[in-house]
C-alpha atoms as a PDB file:
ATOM      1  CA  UNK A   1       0.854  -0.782  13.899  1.00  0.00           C
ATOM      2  CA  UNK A   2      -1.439  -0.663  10.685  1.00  0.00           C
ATOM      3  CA  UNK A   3      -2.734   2.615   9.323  1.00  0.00           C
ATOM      4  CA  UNK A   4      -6.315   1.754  11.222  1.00  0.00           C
ATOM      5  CA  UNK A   5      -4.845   0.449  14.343  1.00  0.00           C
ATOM      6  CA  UNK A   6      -5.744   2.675  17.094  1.00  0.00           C
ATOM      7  CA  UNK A   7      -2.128   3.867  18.029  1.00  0.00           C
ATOM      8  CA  UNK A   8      -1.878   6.948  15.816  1.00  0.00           C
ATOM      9  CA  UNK A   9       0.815   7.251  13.418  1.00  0.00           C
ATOM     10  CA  UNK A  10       2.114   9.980  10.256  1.00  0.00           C
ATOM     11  CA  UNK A  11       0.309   9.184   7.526  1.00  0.00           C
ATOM     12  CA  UNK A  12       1.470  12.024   4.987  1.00  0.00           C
ATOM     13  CA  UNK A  13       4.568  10.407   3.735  1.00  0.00           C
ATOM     14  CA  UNK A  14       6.030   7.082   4.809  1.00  0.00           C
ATOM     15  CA  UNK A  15       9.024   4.604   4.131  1.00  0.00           C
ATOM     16  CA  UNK A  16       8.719   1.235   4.289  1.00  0.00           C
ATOM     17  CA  UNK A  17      11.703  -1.707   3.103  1.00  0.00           C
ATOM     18  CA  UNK A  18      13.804  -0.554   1.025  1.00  0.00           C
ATOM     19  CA  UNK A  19      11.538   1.149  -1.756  1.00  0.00           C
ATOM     20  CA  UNK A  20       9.583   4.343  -0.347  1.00  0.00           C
ATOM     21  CA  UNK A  21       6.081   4.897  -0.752  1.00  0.00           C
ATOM     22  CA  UNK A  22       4.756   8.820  -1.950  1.00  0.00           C
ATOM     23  CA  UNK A  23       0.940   9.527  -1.845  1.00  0.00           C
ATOM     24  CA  UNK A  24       1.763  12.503  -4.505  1.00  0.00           C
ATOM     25  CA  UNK A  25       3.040  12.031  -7.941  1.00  0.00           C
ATOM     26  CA  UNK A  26       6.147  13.661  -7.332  1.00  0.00           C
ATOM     27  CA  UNK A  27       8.792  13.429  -5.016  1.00  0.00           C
ATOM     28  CA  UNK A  28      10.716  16.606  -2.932  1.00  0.00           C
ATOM     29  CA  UNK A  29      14.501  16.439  -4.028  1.00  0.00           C
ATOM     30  CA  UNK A  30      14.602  13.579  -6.755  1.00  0.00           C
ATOM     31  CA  UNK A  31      14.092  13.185 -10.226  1.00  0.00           C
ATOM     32  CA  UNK A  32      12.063  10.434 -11.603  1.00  0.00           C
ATOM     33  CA  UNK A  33      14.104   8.619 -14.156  1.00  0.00           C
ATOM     34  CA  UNK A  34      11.716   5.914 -15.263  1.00  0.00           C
ATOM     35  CA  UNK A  35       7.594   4.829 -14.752  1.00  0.00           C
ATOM     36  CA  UNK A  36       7.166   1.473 -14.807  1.00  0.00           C
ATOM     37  CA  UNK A  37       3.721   0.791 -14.526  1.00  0.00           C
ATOM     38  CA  UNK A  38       1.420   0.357 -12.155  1.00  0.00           C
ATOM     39  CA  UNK A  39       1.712  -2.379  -9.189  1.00  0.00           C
ATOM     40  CA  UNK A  40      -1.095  -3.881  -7.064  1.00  0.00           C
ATOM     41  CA  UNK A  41      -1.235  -5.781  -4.147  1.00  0.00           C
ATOM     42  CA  UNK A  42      -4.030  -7.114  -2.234  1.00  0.00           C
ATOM     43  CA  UNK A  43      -5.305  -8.784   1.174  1.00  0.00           C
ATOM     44  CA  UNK A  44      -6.915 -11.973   1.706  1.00  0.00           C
ATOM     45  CA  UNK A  45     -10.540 -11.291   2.885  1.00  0.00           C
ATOM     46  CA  UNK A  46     -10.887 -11.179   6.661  1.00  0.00           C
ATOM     47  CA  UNK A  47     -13.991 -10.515   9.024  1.00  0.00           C
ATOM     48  CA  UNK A  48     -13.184  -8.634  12.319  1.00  0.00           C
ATOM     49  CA  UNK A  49     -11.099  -5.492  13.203  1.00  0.00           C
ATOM     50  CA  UNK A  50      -8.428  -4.345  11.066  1.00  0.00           C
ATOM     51  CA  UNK A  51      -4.551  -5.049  12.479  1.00  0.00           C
ATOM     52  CA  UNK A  52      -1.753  -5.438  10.659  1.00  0.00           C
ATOM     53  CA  UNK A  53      -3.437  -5.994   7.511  1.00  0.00           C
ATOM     54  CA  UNK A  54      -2.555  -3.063   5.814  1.00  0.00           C
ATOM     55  CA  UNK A  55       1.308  -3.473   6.666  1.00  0.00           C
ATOM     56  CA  UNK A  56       1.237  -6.655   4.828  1.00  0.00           C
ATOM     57  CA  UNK A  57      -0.317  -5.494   1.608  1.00  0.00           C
ATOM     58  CA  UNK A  58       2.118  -2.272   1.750  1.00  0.00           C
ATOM     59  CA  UNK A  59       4.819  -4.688   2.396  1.00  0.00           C
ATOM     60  CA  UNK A  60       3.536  -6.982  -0.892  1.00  0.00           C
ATOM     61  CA  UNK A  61       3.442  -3.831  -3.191  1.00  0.00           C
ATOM     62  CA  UNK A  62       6.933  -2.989  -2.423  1.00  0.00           C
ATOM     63  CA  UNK A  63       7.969  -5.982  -3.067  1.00  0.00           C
ATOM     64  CA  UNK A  64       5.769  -6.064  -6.316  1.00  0.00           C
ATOM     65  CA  UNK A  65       7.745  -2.672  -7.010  1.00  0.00           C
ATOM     66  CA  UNK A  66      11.397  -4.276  -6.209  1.00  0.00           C
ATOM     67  CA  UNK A  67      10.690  -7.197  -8.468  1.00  0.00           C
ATOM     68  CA  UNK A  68      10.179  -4.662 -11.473  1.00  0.00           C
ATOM     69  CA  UNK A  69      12.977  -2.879 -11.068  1.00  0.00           C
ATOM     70  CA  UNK A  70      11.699   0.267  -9.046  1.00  0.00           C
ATOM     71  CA  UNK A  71      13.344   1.898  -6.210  1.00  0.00           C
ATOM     72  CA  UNK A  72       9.841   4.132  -5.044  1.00  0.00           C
ATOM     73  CA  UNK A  73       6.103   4.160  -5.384  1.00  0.00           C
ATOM     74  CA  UNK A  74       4.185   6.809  -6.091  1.00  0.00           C
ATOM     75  CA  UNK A  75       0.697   8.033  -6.347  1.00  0.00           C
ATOM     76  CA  UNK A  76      -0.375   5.683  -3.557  1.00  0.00           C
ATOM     77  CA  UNK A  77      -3.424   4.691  -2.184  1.00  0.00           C
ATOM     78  CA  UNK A  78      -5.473   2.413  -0.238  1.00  0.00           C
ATOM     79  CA  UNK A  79      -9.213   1.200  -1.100  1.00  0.00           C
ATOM     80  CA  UNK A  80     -11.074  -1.180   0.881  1.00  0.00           C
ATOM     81  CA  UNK A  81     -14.497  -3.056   0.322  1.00  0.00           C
ATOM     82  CA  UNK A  82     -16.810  -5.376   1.868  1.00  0.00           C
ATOM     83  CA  UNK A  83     -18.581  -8.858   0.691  1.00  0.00           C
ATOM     84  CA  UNK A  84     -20.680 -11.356   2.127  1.00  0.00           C
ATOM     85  CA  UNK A  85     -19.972 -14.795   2.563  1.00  0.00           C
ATOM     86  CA  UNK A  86     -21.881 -17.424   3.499  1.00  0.00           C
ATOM     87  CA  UNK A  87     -25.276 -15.340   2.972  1.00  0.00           C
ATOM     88  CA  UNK A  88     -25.752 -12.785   5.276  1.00  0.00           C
ATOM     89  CA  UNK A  89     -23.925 -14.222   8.059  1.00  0.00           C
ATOM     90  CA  UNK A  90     -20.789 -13.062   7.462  1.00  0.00           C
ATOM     91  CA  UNK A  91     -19.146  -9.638   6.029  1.00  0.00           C
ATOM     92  CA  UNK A  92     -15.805  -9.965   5.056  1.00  0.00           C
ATOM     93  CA  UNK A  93     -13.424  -7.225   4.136  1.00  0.00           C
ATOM     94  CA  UNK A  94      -9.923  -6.511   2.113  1.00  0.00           C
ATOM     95  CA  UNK A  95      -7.728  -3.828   1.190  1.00  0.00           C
ATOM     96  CA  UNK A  96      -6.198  -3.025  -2.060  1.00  0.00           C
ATOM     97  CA  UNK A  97      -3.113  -1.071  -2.301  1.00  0.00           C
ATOM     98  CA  UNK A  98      -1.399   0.601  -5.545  1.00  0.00           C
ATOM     99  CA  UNK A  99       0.707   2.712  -6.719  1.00  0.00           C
ATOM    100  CA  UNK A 100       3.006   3.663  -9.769  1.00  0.00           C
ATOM    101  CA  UNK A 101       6.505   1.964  -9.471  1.00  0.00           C
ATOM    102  CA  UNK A 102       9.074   4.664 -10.754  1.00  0.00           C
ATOM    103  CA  UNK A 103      13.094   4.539 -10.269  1.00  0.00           C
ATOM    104  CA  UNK A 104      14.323   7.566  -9.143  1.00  0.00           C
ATOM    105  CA  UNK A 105      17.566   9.300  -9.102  1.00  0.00           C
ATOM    106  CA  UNK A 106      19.785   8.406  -5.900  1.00  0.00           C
END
């Protein structure tokens, strides 16, 4: 069930794993101890309908997070684009997701 997939889900805040993604720059309750850094993860170019695609990169970025230490992302977002391949026979698309990797208290 990806954020485009047509069975509708809450998009304002959302865990995923065991790191927790925040579309604000602060979180309710907790104290950020530590920013490390930005983290990025991307798709591999598709052509069609979205699925599960954005899952994956979410799950990628948490992961990205994890390996650096951090327990939560914050400040994150999705951005997604379009190319051609093969001249104008094909569109393909991917998504982009990022955030800033923080550890926070608890």
């Amino acid at each position: 069930m990806g954020i485009f997939s047509k069975t509708k889900k809450d998009l304002s805040v959302f865990t995923s794993h065991t790191a927790t993604c925040f579309t604000s720059s602060s979180i309710p309750s907790r104290k950020i101890i530590s920013n490390l850094g930005m983290v990025k993860a991307t798709s591999r170019p598709f052509c069609g309908a979205y699925d599960e695609e954005d899952d994956f990169v979410q799950a990628e970025l948490v992961k990205k997070a994890e390996s650096i230490g951090a327990n939560a992302v914050i400040n994150f977002r999705y951005e997604t684009g379009c190319f051609e391949a093969n001249g104008a026979s094909m569109n393909n698309a991917f998504i982009i997701a990022y955030g800033d990797a923080v550890l926070i208290d608890g």
